[in-house]
Amino acid sequence: MAVVGPGALGSLFARRLSKTVPTAVIGRGATNIPQADWVIILVKAYDTAAAVRVARRMKPKGIVSLQNGLIEEVPQGVTTAAAYREGRRVVPVATGLTLLPPGFEVLARILRRAGFDARIARDIRAARLKKLLANVCLNPVTAVFAVRNGALRKPPYARFAEALAREAAPVLAAEGLRITPGEALRRVMEVAKATAGNRSSMLQDVMAGRKTEIDYLTGTLLRLARRHRLAVPTHSAFRQIIRIMEAR
Ligand SMILES: NC(=O)c1ccc[n+]([C@@H]2O[C@H](COP(=O)([O-])OP(=O)(O)OC[C@H]3O[C@@H](n4cnc5c(N)ncnc54)[C@H](OP(=O)(O)O)[C@@H]3O)[C@@H](O)[C@H]2O)c1
């Protein structure tokens, strides 16, 4: 078993997995690459290509990404597990629910033995699109205004979440997700409620002066919107603002 990306979430998975199965943790620039049956990719989306190259060298039966954004290089699952870095320390927040694509039944069993609620989702594409919806509505707003997820449920931030959810819904529907604007907004509000006390990963990245995943979250939605000729002006504005914040 191997985890590529020894950051917040990678450490959470690797620590638990290593209690039940030998688990290699592969960091940036690793030179000793072991063989492994299953590889989980948990680098930031902008580091995916290099991580996938390393994962393939392990000659695994399967590689799965649990990253945010829509990853095309390898099969992708989704997870609501959460952790954050505090200096060199990794603070686990939740083991959450992890959905894997069909074909990863053995990995799901290994994860369950390690204490994760892991299941196969037959319609993993729908799960990935729903995760993208939550990410593009919660992350930019919390990062720009430096507020925790729960703040999105109330004025003045709720109006931004609402605009973002209503713009995203037709795009995701055009990609095959059965969702109306009203359902999209309800879903975003549910996630904001369930994770009310959390700082989104984009907010954490902004606070730590790190590059964000905006181009792989909002950027992906903008690409899909262009494909379907749909307007997403609020998403576009938030991407510009985050880019300006990154540049500073
Ligand atoms: N944290 C969460 O609660 C959470 C929840 C759900 C989804 N996610 C998603 O999971 C992914 C990882 O998030 P994270 O918060 O764990 O990020 P993170 O703390 O920044 O960890 C990423 C790790 O990957 C390492 N890395 C970068 N390039 C690499 C490479 N080529 N090979 C091996 N390791 C490499 C980084 O090393 P350096 O330190 O040297 O850069 C860092 O240790 C993101 O897509 C995120 O959106 C996170």
mmCIF file with all atom_site columns, N, CA, C and O in Angstrom, residues 1-15 17 23-30 32-34 38-55 58 63-67 83 85 90 213:
data_model
loop_
_atom_site.group_PDB
_atom_site.id
_atom_site.type_symbol
_atom_site.label_atom_id
_atom_site.label_alt_id
_atom_site.label_comp_id
_atom_site.label_asym_id
_atom_site.label_entity_id
_atom_site.label_seq_id
_atom_site.pdbx_PDB_ins_code
_atom_site.Cartn_x
_atom_site.Cartn_y
_atom_site.Cartn_z
_atom_site.occupancy
_atom_site.B_iso_or_equiv
_atom_site.pdbx_formal_charge
_atom_site.auth_seq_id
_atom_site.auth_comp_id
_atom_site.auth_asym_id
_atom_site.auth_atom_id
_atom_site.pdbx_PDB_model_num
ATOM 1   N N  . MET A 1 1   ? 0.860   -1.187 0.000   1.00 0.00 ? 1   MET A N  1
ATOM 2   C CA . MET A 1 1   ? 0.000   0.000  0.000   1.00 0.00 ? 1   MET A CA 1
ATOM 3   C C  . MET A 1 1   ? 0.902   1.245  0.000   1.00 0.00 ? 1   MET A C  1
ATOM 4   O O  . MET A 1 1   ? 1.927   1.264  0.674   1.00 0.00 ? 1   MET A O  1
ATOM 5   N N  . ALA A 1 2   ? 0.528   2.259  -0.763  1.00 0.00 ? 2   ALA A N  1
ATOM 6   C CA . ALA A 1 2   ? 1.334   3.493  -0.757  1.00 0.00 ? 2   ALA A CA 1
ATOM 7   C C  . ALA A 1 2   ? 0.432   4.715  -0.844  1.00 0.00 ? 2   ALA A C  1
ATOM 8   O O  . ALA A 1 2   ? -0.630  4.674  -1.458  1.00 0.00 ? 2   ALA A O  1
ATOM 9   N N  . VAL A 1 3   ? 0.883   5.775  -0.194  1.00 0.00 ? 3   VAL A N  1
ATOM 10  C CA . VAL A 1 3   ? 0.212   7.066  -0.290  1.00 0.00 ? 3   VAL A CA 1
ATOM 11  C C  . VAL A 1 3   ? 1.223   8.050  -0.864  1.00 0.00 ? 3   VAL A C  1
ATOM 12  O O  . VAL A 1 3   ? 2.323   8.201  -0.314  1.00 0.00 ? 3   VAL A O  1
ATOM 13  N N  . VAL A 1 4   ? 0.888   8.695  -1.966  1.00 0.00 ? 4   VAL A N  1
ATOM 14  C CA . VAL A 1 4   ? 1.773   9.719  -2.546  1.00 0.00 ? 4   VAL A CA 1
ATOM 15  C C  . VAL A 1 4   ? 1.245   11.083 -2.111  1.00 0.00 ? 4   VAL A C  1
ATOM 16  O O  . VAL A 1 4   ? 0.113   11.449 -2.448  1.00 0.00 ? 4   VAL A O  1
ATOM 17  N N  . GLY A 1 5   ? 2.070   11.803 -1.352  1.00 0.00 ? 5   GLY A N  1
ATOM 18  C CA . GLY A 1 5   ? 1.676   13.119 -0.844  1.00 0.00 ? 5   GLY A CA 1
ATOM 19  C C  . GLY A 1 5   ? 1.523   13.090 0.669   1.00 0.00 ? 5   GLY A C  1
ATOM 20  O O  . GLY A 1 5   ? 0.431   12.885 1.184   1.00 0.00 ? 5   GLY A O  1
ATOM 21  N N  . PRO A 1 6   ? 2.623   13.296 1.373   1.00 0.00 ? 6   PRO A N  1
ATOM 22  C CA . PRO A 1 6   ? 2.584   13.204 2.839   1.00 0.00 ? 6   PRO A CA 1
ATOM 23  C C  . PRO A 1 6   ? 2.177   14.514 3.501   1.00 0.00 ? 6   PRO A C  1
ATOM 24  O O  . PRO A 1 6   ? 2.819   14.992 4.422   1.00 0.00 ? 6   PRO A O  1
ATOM 25  N N  . GLY A 1 7   ? 1.070   15.109 2.990   1.00 0.00 ? 7   GLY A N  1
ATOM 26  C CA . GLY A 1 7   ? 0.585   16.360 3.579   1.00 0.00 ? 7   GLY A CA 1
ATOM 27  C C  . GLY A 1 7   ? -0.494  16.076 4.601   1.00 0.00 ? 7   GLY A C  1
ATOM 28  O O  . GLY A 1 7   ? -0.479  15.039 5.273   1.00 0.00 ? 7   GLY A O  1
ATOM 29  N N  . ALA A 1 8   ? -1.451  16.998 4.712   1.00 0.00 ? 8   ALA A N  1
ATOM 30  C CA . ALA A 1 8   ? -2.488  16.873 5.741   1.00 0.00 ? 8   ALA A CA 1
ATOM 31  C C  . ALA A 1 8   ? -3.288  15.587 5.562   1.00 0.00 ? 8   ALA A C  1
ATOM 32  O O  . ALA A 1 8   ? -3.311  14.713 6.434   1.00 0.00 ? 8   ALA A O  1
ATOM 33  N N  . LEU A 1 9   ? -3.918  15.440 4.392   1.00 0.00 ? 9   LEU A N  1
ATOM 34  C CA . LEU A 1 9   ? -4.804  14.288 4.214   1.00 0.00 ? 9   LEU A CA 1
ATOM 35  C C  . LEU A 1 9   ? -4.016  12.996 3.994   1.00 0.00 ? 9   LEU A C  1
ATOM 36  O O  . LEU A 1 9   ? -4.388  11.932 4.508   1.00 0.00 ? 9   LEU A O  1
ATOM 37  N N  . GLY A 1 10  ? -2.913  13.090 3.244   1.00 0.00 ? 10  GLY A N  1
ATOM 38  C CA . GLY A 1 10  ? -2.077  11.905 3.011   1.00 0.00 ? 10  GLY A CA 1
ATOM 39  C C  . GLY A 1 10  ? -1.578  11.318 4.322   1.00 0.00 ? 10  GLY A C  1
ATOM 40  O O  . GLY A 1 10  ? -1.559  10.099 4.520   1.00 0.00 ? 10  GLY A O  1
ATOM 41  N N  . SER A 1 11  ? -1.193  12.169 5.240   1.00 0.00 ? 11  SER A N  1
ATOM 42  C CA . SER A 1 11  ? -0.697  11.687 6.548   1.00 0.00 ? 11  SER A CA 1
ATOM 43  C C  . SER A 1 11  ? -1.818  11.025 7.322   1.00 0.00 ? 11  SER A C  1
ATOM 44  O O  . SER A 1 11  ? -1.607  10.003 7.978   1.00 0.00 ? 11  SER A O  1
ATOM 45  N N  . LEU A 1 12  ? -3.014  11.601 7.256   1.00 0.00 ? 12  LEU A N  1
ATOM 46  C CA . LEU A 1 12  ? -4.144  11.005 7.975   1.00 0.00 ? 12  LEU A CA 1
ATOM 47  C C  . LEU A 1 12  ? -4.412  9.588  7.447   1.00 0.00 ? 12  LEU A C  1
ATOM 48  O O  . LEU A 1 12  ? -4.549  8.637  8.225   1.00 0.00 ? 12  LEU A O  1
ATOM 49  N N  . PHE A 1 13  ? -4.436  9.440  6.121   1.00 0.00 ? 13  PHE A N  1
ATOM 50  C CA . PHE A 1 13  ? -4.677  8.107  5.550   1.00 0.00 ? 13  PHE A CA 1
ATOM 51  C C  . PHE A 1 13  ? -3.514  7.172  5.869   1.00 0.00 ? 13  PHE A C  1
ATOM 52  O O  . PHE A 1 13  ? -3.723  6.034  6.286   1.00 0.00 ? 13  PHE A O  1
ATOM 53  N N  . ALA A 1 14  ? -2.286  7.639  5.665   1.00 0.00 ? 14  ALA A N  1
ATOM 54  C CA . ALA A 1 14  ? -1.125  6.760  5.842   1.00 0.00 ? 14  ALA A CA 1
ATOM 55  C C  . ALA A 1 14  ? -0.994  6.283  7.278   1.00 0.00 ? 14  ALA A C  1
ATOM 56  O O  . ALA A 1 14  ? -0.699  5.113  7.536   1.00 0.00 ? 14  ALA A O  1
ATOM 57  N N  . ARG A 1 15  ? -1.227  7.173  8.232   1.00 0.00 ? 15  ARG A N  1
ATOM 58  C CA . ARG A 1 15  ? -1.083  6.791  9.638   1.00 0.00 ? 15  ARG A CA 1
ATOM 59  C C  . ARG A 1 15  ? -2.033  5.672  10.006  1.00 0.00 ? 15  ARG A C  1
ATOM 60  O O  . ARG A 1 15  ? -1.670  4.712  10.654  1.00 0.00 ? 15  ARG A O  1
ATOM 61  N N  . LEU A 1 17  ? -3.687  3.633  7.876   1.00 0.00 ? 17  LEU A N  1
ATOM 62  C CA . LEU A 1 17  ? -3.445  2.442  7.060   1.00 0.00 ? 17  LEU A CA 1
ATOM 63  C C  . LEU A 1 17  ? -2.259  1.648  7.592   1.00 0.00 ? 17  LEU A C  1
ATOM 64  O O  . LEU A 1 17  ? -2.281  0.422  7.622   1.00 0.00 ? 17  LEU A O  1
ATOM 65  N N  . THR A 1 23  ? 2.571   0.327  4.767   1.00 0.00 ? 23  THR A N  1
ATOM 66  C CA . THR A 1 23  ? 2.199   1.481  3.941   1.00 0.00 ? 23  THR A CA 1
ATOM 67  C C  . THR A 1 23  ? 3.408   2.370  3.686   1.00 0.00 ? 23  THR A C  1
ATOM 68  O O  . THR A 1 23  ? 4.027   2.860  4.633   1.00 0.00 ? 23  THR A O  1
ATOM 69  N N  . ALA A 1 24  ? 3.730   2.562  2.410   1.00 0.00 ? 24  ALA A N  1
ATOM 70  C CA . ALA A 1 24  ? 4.822   3.481  2.063   1.00 0.00 ? 24  ALA A CA 1
ATOM 71  C C  . ALA A 1 24  ? 4.243   4.874  1.884   1.00 0.00 ? 24  ALA A C  1
ATOM 72  O O  . ALA A 1 24  ? 3.158   5.033  1.318   1.00 0.00 ? 24  ALA A O  1
ATOM 73  N N  . VAL A 1 25  ? 4.982   5.860  2.375   1.00 0.00 ? 25  VAL A N  1
ATOM 74  C CA . VAL A 1 25  ? 4.542   7.254  2.200   1.00 0.00 ? 25  VAL A CA 1
ATOM 75  C C  . VAL A 1 25  ? 5.573   7.928  1.304   1.00 0.00 ? 25  VAL A C  1
ATOM 76  O O  . VAL A 1 25  ? 6.761   7.971  1.633   1.00 0.00 ? 25  VAL A O  1
ATOM 77  N N  . ILE A 1 26  ? 5.109   8.415  0.170   1.00 0.00 ? 26  ILE A N  1
ATOM 78  C CA . ILE A 1 26  ? 6.034   8.942  -0.839  1.00 0.00 ? 26  ILE A CA 1
ATOM 79  C C  . ILE A 1 26  ? 5.911   10.459 -0.898  1.00 0.00 ? 26  ILE A C  1
ATOM 80  O O  . ILE A 1 26  ? 4.837   10.994 -1.201  1.00 0.00 ? 26  ILE A O  1
ATOM 81  N N  . GLY A 1 27  ? 7.017   11.128 -0.638  1.00 0.00 ? 27  GLY A N  1
ATOM 82  C CA . GLY A 1 27  ? 7.022   12.586 -0.657  1.00 0.00 ? 27  GLY A CA 1
ATOM 83  C C  . GLY A 1 27  ? 7.612   13.123 -1.954  1.00 0.00 ? 27  GLY A C  1
ATOM 84  O O  . GLY A 1 27  ? 8.059   12.361 -2.829  1.00 0.00 ? 27  GLY A O  1
ATOM 85  N N  . ARG A 1 28  ? 7.627   14.420 -2.063  1.00 0.00 ? 28  ARG A N  1
ATOM 86  C CA . ARG A 1 28  ? 8.173   15.095 -3.257  1.00 0.00 ? 28  ARG A CA 1
ATOM 87  C C  . ARG A 1 28  ? 9.649   14.711 -3.428  1.00 0.00 ? 28  ARG A C  1
ATOM 88  O O  . ARG A 1 28  ? 10.405  14.698 -2.450  1.00 0.00 ? 28  ARG A O  1
ATOM 89  N N  . GLY A 1 29  ? 10.019  14.384 -4.654  1.00 0.00 ? 29  GLY A N  1
ATOM 90  C CA . GLY A 1 29  ? 11.424  14.071 -4.952  1.00 0.00 ? 29  GLY A CA 1
ATOM 91  C C  . GLY A 1 29  ? 11.912  12.763 -4.367  1.00 0.00 ? 29  GLY A C  1
ATOM 92  O O  . GLY A 1 29  ? 13.123  12.550 -4.258  1.00 0.00 ? 29  GLY A O  1
ATOM 93  N N  . ALA A 1 30  ? 11.012  11.864 -3.986  1.00 0.00 ? 30  ALA A N  1
ATOM 94  C CA . ALA A 1 30  ? 11.431  10.578 -3.409  1.00 0.00 ? 30  ALA A CA 1
ATOM 95  C C  . ALA A 1 30  ? 12.246  9.809  -4.444  1.00 0.00 ? 30  ALA A C  1
ATOM 96  O O  . ALA A 1 30  ? 11.919  9.818  -5.628  1.00 0.00 ? 30  ALA A O  1
ATOM 97  N N  . ASN A 1 32  ? 13.668  6.440  -3.509  1.00 0.00 ? 32  ASN A N  1
ATOM 98  C CA . ASN A 1 32  ? 13.431  5.002  -3.297  1.00 0.00 ? 32  ASN A CA 1
ATOM 99  C C  . ASN A 1 32  ? 11.960  4.702  -3.492  1.00 0.00 ? 32  ASN A C  1
ATOM 100 O O  . ASN A 1 32  ? 11.148  4.984  -2.618  1.00 0.00 ? 32  ASN A O  1
ATOM 101 N N  . ILE A 1 33  ? 11.613  4.166  -4.631  1.00 0.00 ? 33  ILE A N  1
ATOM 102 C CA . ILE A 1 33  ? 10.203  3.914  -4.930  1.00 0.00 ? 33  ILE A CA 1
ATOM 103 C C  . ILE A 1 33  ? 9.932   2.415  -4.778  1.00 0.00 ? 33  ILE A C  1
ATOM 104 O O  . ILE A 1 33  ? 10.412  1.610  -5.580  1.00 0.00 ? 33  ILE A O  1
ATOM 105 N N  . PRO A 1 34  ? 9.158   2.015  -3.771  1.00 0.00 ? 34  PRO A N  1
ATOM 106 C CA . PRO A 1 34  ? 8.869   0.598  -3.581  1.00 0.00 ? 34  PRO A CA 1
ATOM 107 C C  . PRO A 1 34  ? 7.753   0.135  -4.519  1.00 0.00 ? 34  PRO A C  1
ATOM 108 O O  . PRO A 1 34  ? 7.126   0.953  -5.180  1.00 0.00 ? 34  PRO A O  1
ATOM 109 N N  . TRP A 1 38  ? -1.632  -1.015 -4.171  1.00 0.00 ? 38  TRP A N  1
ATOM 110 C CA . TRP A 1 38  ? -2.623  0.064  -4.278  1.00 0.00 ? 38  TRP A CA 1
ATOM 111 C C  . TRP A 1 38  ? -1.960  1.381  -3.934  1.00 0.00 ? 38  TRP A C  1
ATOM 112 O O  . TRP A 1 38  ? -1.219  1.456  -2.945  1.00 0.00 ? 38  TRP A O  1
ATOM 113 N N  . VAL A 1 39  ? -2.234  2.386  -4.748  1.00 0.00 ? 39  VAL A N  1
ATOM 114 C CA . VAL A 1 39  ? -1.637  3.702  -4.490  1.00 0.00 ? 39  VAL A CA 1
ATOM 115 C C  . VAL A 1 39  ? -2.737  4.750  -4.408  1.00 0.00 ? 39  VAL A C  1
ATOM 116 O O  . VAL A 1 39  ? -3.599  4.827  -5.297  1.00 0.00 ? 39  VAL A O  1
ATOM 117 N N  . ILE A 1 40  ? -2.695  5.535  -3.349  1.00 0.00 ? 40  ILE A N  1
ATOM 118 C CA . ILE A 1 40  ? -3.633  6.659  -3.204  1.00 0.00 ? 40  ILE A CA 1
ATOM 119 C C  . ILE A 1 40  ? -2.849  7.945  -3.435  1.00 0.00 ? 40  ILE A C  1
ATOM 120 O O  . ILE A 1 40  ? -1.804  8.166  -2.818  1.00 0.00 ? 40  ILE A O  1
ATOM 121 N N  . ILE A 1 41  ? -3.359  8.783  -4.330  1.00 0.00 ? 41  ILE A N  1
ATOM 122 C CA . ILE A 1 41  ? -2.697  10.062 -4.635  1.00 0.00 ? 41  ILE A CA 1
ATOM 123 C C  . ILE A 1 41  ? -3.338  11.164 -3.795  1.00 0.00 ? 41  ILE A C  1
ATOM 124 O O  . ILE A 1 41  ? -4.548  11.400 -3.895  1.00 0.00 ? 41  ILE A O  1
ATOM 125 N N  . LEU A 1 42  ? -2.514  11.841 -3.020  1.00 0.00 ? 42  LEU A N  1
ATOM 126 C CA . LEU A 1 42  ? -3.041  12.947 -2.197  1.00 0.00 ? 42  LEU A CA 1
ATOM 127 C C  . LEU A 1 42  ? -2.104  14.152 -2.196  1.00 0.00 ? 42  LEU A C  1
ATOM 128 O O  . LEU A 1 42  ? -1.787  14.707 -1.138  1.00 0.00 ? 42  LEU A O  1
ATOM 129 N N  . VAL A 1 43  ? -1.679  14.524 -3.401  1.00 0.00 ? 43  VAL A N  1
ATOM 130 C CA . VAL A 1 43  ? -0.949  15.788 -3.541  1.00 0.00 ? 43  VAL A CA 1
ATOM 131 C C  . VAL A 1 43  ? -1.972  16.844 -3.939  1.00 0.00 ? 43  VAL A C  1
ATOM 132 O O  . VAL A 1 43  ? -3.113  16.530 -4.260  1.00 0.00 ? 43  VAL A O  1
ATOM 133 N N  . LYS A 1 44  ? -1.566  18.116 -3.938  1.00 0.00 ? 44  LYS A N  1
ATOM 134 C CA . LYS A 1 44  ? -2.460  19.150 -4.440  1.00 0.00 ? 44  LYS A CA 1
ATOM 135 C C  . LYS A 1 44  ? -2.655  18.933 -5.948  1.00 0.00 ? 44  LYS A C  1
ATOM 136 O O  . LYS A 1 44  ? -1.762  18.397 -6.614  1.00 0.00 ? 44  LYS A O  1
ATOM 137 N N  . ALA A 1 45  ? -3.783  19.386 -6.470  1.00 0.00 ? 45  ALA A N  1
ATOM 138 C CA . ALA A 1 45  ? -4.137  19.092 -7.869  1.00 0.00 ? 45  ALA A CA 1
ATOM 139 C C  . ALA A 1 45  ? -3.038  19.525 -8.844  1.00 0.00 ? 45  ALA A C  1
ATOM 140 O O  . ALA A 1 45  ? -2.766  18.839 -9.826  1.00 0.00 ? 45  ALA A O  1
ATOM 141 N N  . TYR A 1 46  ? -2.352  20.664 -8.535  1.00 0.00 ? 46  TYR A N  1
ATOM 142 C CA . TYR A 1 46  ? -1.335  21.150 -9.476  1.00 0.00 ? 46  TYR A CA 1
ATOM 143 C C  . TYR A 1 46  ? -0.070  20.285 -9.472  1.00 0.00 ? 46  TYR A C  1
ATOM 144 O O  . TYR A 1 46  ? 0.788   20.455 -10.309 1.00 0.00 ? 46  TYR A O  1
ATOM 145 N N  . ASP A 1 47  ? 0.057   19.342 -8.543  1.00 0.00 ? 47  ASP A N  1
ATOM 146 C CA . ASP A 1 47  ? 1.213   18.440 -8.508  1.00 0.00 ? 47  ASP A CA 1
ATOM 147 C C  . ASP A 1 47  ? 0.850   17.035 -9.006  1.00 0.00 ? 47  ASP A C  1
ATOM 148 O O  . ASP A 1 47  ? 1.637   16.099 -8.851  1.00 0.00 ? 47  ASP A O  1
ATOM 149 N N  . THR A 1 48  ? -0.326  16.891 -9.608  1.00 0.00 ? 48  THR A N  1
ATOM 150 C CA . THR A 1 48  ? -0.823  15.556 -9.965  1.00 0.00 ? 48  THR A CA 1
ATOM 151 C C  . THR A 1 48  ? 0.089   14.815 -10.943 1.00 0.00 ? 48  THR A C  1
ATOM 152 O O  . THR A 1 48  ? 0.386   13.632 -10.750 1.00 0.00 ? 48  THR A O  1
ATOM 153 N N  . ALA A 1 49  ? 0.520   15.498 -11.994 1.00 0.00 ? 49  ALA A N  1
ATOM 154 C CA . ALA A 1 49  ? 1.255   14.801 -13.058 1.00 0.00 ? 49  ALA A CA 1
ATOM 155 C C  . ALA A 1 49  ? 2.494   14.104 -12.500 1.00 0.00 ? 49  ALA A C  1
ATOM 156 O O  . ALA A 1 49  ? 2.723   12.908 -12.765 1.00 0.00 ? 49  ALA A O  1
ATOM 157 N N  . ALA A 1 50  ? 3.268   14.813 -11.670 1.00 0.00 ? 50  ALA A N  1
ATOM 158 C CA . ALA A 1 50  ? 4.487   14.217 -11.107 1.00 0.00 ? 50  ALA A CA 1
ATOM 159 C C  . ALA A 1 50  ? 4.131   13.059 -10.179 1.00 0.00 ? 50  ALA A C  1
ATOM 160 O O  . ALA A 1 50  ? 4.795   12.011 -10.180 1.00 0.00 ? 50  ALA A O  1
ATOM 161 N N  . ALA A 1 51  ? 3.072   13.214 -9.394  1.00 0.00 ? 51  ALA A N  1
ATOM 162 C CA . ALA A 1 51  ? 2.683   12.163 -8.443  1.00 0.00 ? 51  ALA A CA 1
ATOM 163 C C  . ALA A 1 51  ? 2.225   10.901 -9.173  1.00 0.00 ? 51  ALA A C  1
ATOM 164 O O  . ALA A 1 51  ? 2.543   9.782  -8.764  1.00 0.00 ? 51  ALA A O  1
ATOM 165 N N  . VAL A 1 52  ? 1.509   11.091 -10.263 1.00 0.00 ? 52  VAL A N  1
ATOM 166 C CA . VAL A 1 52  ? 1.029   9.930  -11.033 1.00 0.00 ? 52  VAL A CA 1
ATOM 167 C C  . VAL A 1 52  ? 2.216   9.189  -11.664 1.00 0.00 ? 52  VAL A C  1
ATOM 168 O O  . VAL A 1 52  ? 2.243   7.960  -11.691 1.00 0.00 ? 52  VAL A O  1
ATOM 169 N N  . ARG A 1 53  ? 3.214   9.937  -12.119 1.00 0.00 ? 53  ARG A N  1
ATOM 170 C CA . ARG A 1 53  ? 4.410   9.285  -12.696 1.00 0.00 ? 53  ARG A CA 1
ATOM 171 C C  . ARG A 1 53  ? 5.060   8.389  -11.654 1.00 0.00 ? 53  ARG A C  1
ATOM 172 O O  . ARG A 1 53  ? 5.409   7.245  -11.921 1.00 0.00 ? 53  ARG A O  1
ATOM 173 N N  . VAL A 1 54  ? 5.190   8.888  -10.433 1.00 0.00 ? 54  VAL A N  1
ATOM 174 C CA . VAL A 1 54  ? 5.798   8.098  -9.343  1.00 0.00 ? 54  VAL A CA 1
ATOM 175 C C  . VAL A 1 54  ? 4.916   6.887  -9.039  1.00 0.00 ? 54  VAL A C  1
ATOM 176 O O  . VAL A 1 54  ? 5.406   5.765  -8.877  1.00 0.00 ? 54  VAL A O  1
ATOM 177 N N  . ALA A 1 55  ? 3.610   7.106  -8.972  1.00 0.00 ? 55  ALA A N  1
ATOM 178 C CA . ALA A 1 55  ? 2.688   6.009  -8.639  1.00 0.00 ? 55  ALA A CA 1
ATOM 179 C C  . ALA A 1 55  ? 2.803   4.882  -9.659  1.00 0.00 ? 55  ALA A C  1
ATOM 180 O O  . ALA A 1 55  ? 2.810   3.704  -9.300  1.00 0.00 ? 55  ALA A O  1
ATOM 181 N N  . MET A 1 58  ? 5.402   2.197  -9.267  1.00 0.00 ? 58  MET A N  1
ATOM 182 C CA . MET A 1 58  ? 5.214   1.177  -8.219  1.00 0.00 ? 58  MET A CA 1
ATOM 183 C C  . MET A 1 58  ? 4.518   -0.066 -8.739  1.00 0.00 ? 58  MET A C  1
ATOM 184 O O  . MET A 1 58  ? 4.275   -0.993 -8.000  1.00 0.00 ? 58  MET A O  1
ATOM 185 N N  . ILE A 1 63  ? -4.384  2.668  -9.074  1.00 0.00 ? 63  ILE A N  1
ATOM 186 C CA . ILE A 1 63  ? -4.042  4.000  -8.540  1.00 0.00 ? 63  ILE A CA 1
ATOM 187 C C  . ILE A 1 63  ? -5.345  4.767  -8.436  1.00 0.00 ? 63  ILE A C  1
ATOM 188 O O  . ILE A 1 63  ? -6.120  4.778  -9.397  1.00 0.00 ? 63  ILE A O  1
ATOM 189 N N  . VAL A 1 64  ? -5.593  5.396  -7.303  1.00 0.00 ? 64  VAL A N  1
ATOM 190 C CA . VAL A 1 64  ? -6.802  6.197  -7.181  1.00 0.00 ? 64  VAL A CA 1
ATOM 191 C C  . VAL A 1 64  ? -6.451  7.549  -6.569  1.00 0.00 ? 64  VAL A C  1
ATOM 192 O O  . VAL A 1 64  ? -5.634  7.633  -5.650  1.00 0.00 ? 64  VAL A O  1
ATOM 193 N N  . SER A 1 65  ? -7.049  8.579  -7.116  1.00 0.00 ? 65  SER A N  1
ATOM 194 C CA . SER A 1 65  ? -6.870  9.920  -6.552  1.00 0.00 ? 65  SER A CA 1
ATOM 195 C C  . SER A 1 65  ? -8.034  10.219 -5.617  1.00 0.00 ? 65  SER A C  1
ATOM 196 O O  . SER A 1 65  ? -9.182  9.924  -5.935  1.00 0.00 ? 65  SER A O  1
ATOM 197 N N  . LEU A 1 66  ? -7.716  10.812 -4.476  1.00 0.00 ? 66  LEU A N  1
ATOM 198 C CA . LEU A 1 66  ? -8.782  11.317 -3.590  1.00 0.00 ? 66  LEU A CA 1
ATOM 199 C C  . LEU A 1 66  ? -8.673  12.830 -3.487  1.00 0.00 ? 66  LEU A C  1
ATOM 200 O O  . LEU A 1 66  ? -9.133  13.458 -2.539  1.00 0.00 ? 66  LEU A O  1
ATOM 201 N N  . GLN A 1 67  ? -8.027  13.433 -4.498  1.00 0.00 ? 67  GLN A N  1
ATOM 202 C CA . GLN A 1 67  ? -7.824  14.886 -4.496  1.00 0.00 ? 67  GLN A CA 1
ATOM 203 C C  . GLN A 1 67  ? -9.118  15.617 -4.833  1.00 0.00 ? 67  GLN A C  1
ATOM 204 O O  . GLN A 1 67  ? -10.067 15.017 -5.324  1.00 0.00 ? 67  GLN A O  1
ATOM 205 N N  . ALA A 1 83  ? -8.251  16.985 7.333   1.00 0.00 ? 83  ALA A N  1
ATOM 206 C CA . ALA A 1 83  ? -7.122  17.218 8.241   1.00 0.00 ? 83  ALA A CA 1
ATOM 207 C C  . ALA A 1 83  ? -6.482  18.527 7.834   1.00 0.00 ? 83  ALA A C  1
ATOM 208 O O  . ALA A 1 83  ? -6.693  19.006 6.724   1.00 0.00 ? 83  ALA A O  1
ATOM 209 N N  . ARG A 1 85  ? -2.741  21.139 8.415   1.00 0.00 ? 85  ARG A N  1
ATOM 210 C CA . ARG A 1 85  ? -1.371  21.233 8.931   1.00 0.00 ? 85  ARG A CA 1
ATOM 211 C C  . ARG A 1 85  ? -1.265  22.430 9.854   1.00 0.00 ? 85  ARG A C  1
ATOM 212 O O  . ARG A 1 85  ? -1.769  23.506 9.556   1.00 0.00 ? 85  ARG A O  1
ATOM 213 N N  . VAL A 1 90  ? 0.266   17.489 11.822  1.00 0.00 ? 90  VAL A N  1
ATOM 214 C CA . VAL A 1 90  ? -0.974  17.292 11.065  1.00 0.00 ? 90  VAL A CA 1
ATOM 215 C C  . VAL A 1 90  ? -2.100  17.029 12.053  1.00 0.00 ? 90  VAL A C  1
ATOM 216 O O  . VAL A 1 90  ? -2.001  16.149 12.906  1.00 0.00 ? 90  VAL A O  1
ATOM 217 N N  . GLU A 1 213 ? -5.774  25.840 -5.027  1.00 0.00 ? 213 GLU A N  1
ATOM 218 C CA . GLU A 1 213 ? -6.198  24.948 -6.112  1.00 0.00 ? 213 GLU A CA 1
ATOM 219 C C  . GLU A 1 213 ? -7.286  25.607 -6.972  1.00 0.00 ? 213 GLU A C  1
ATOM 220 O O  . GLU A 1 213 ? -8.038  24.924 -7.648  1.00 0.00 ? 213 GLU A O  1
#
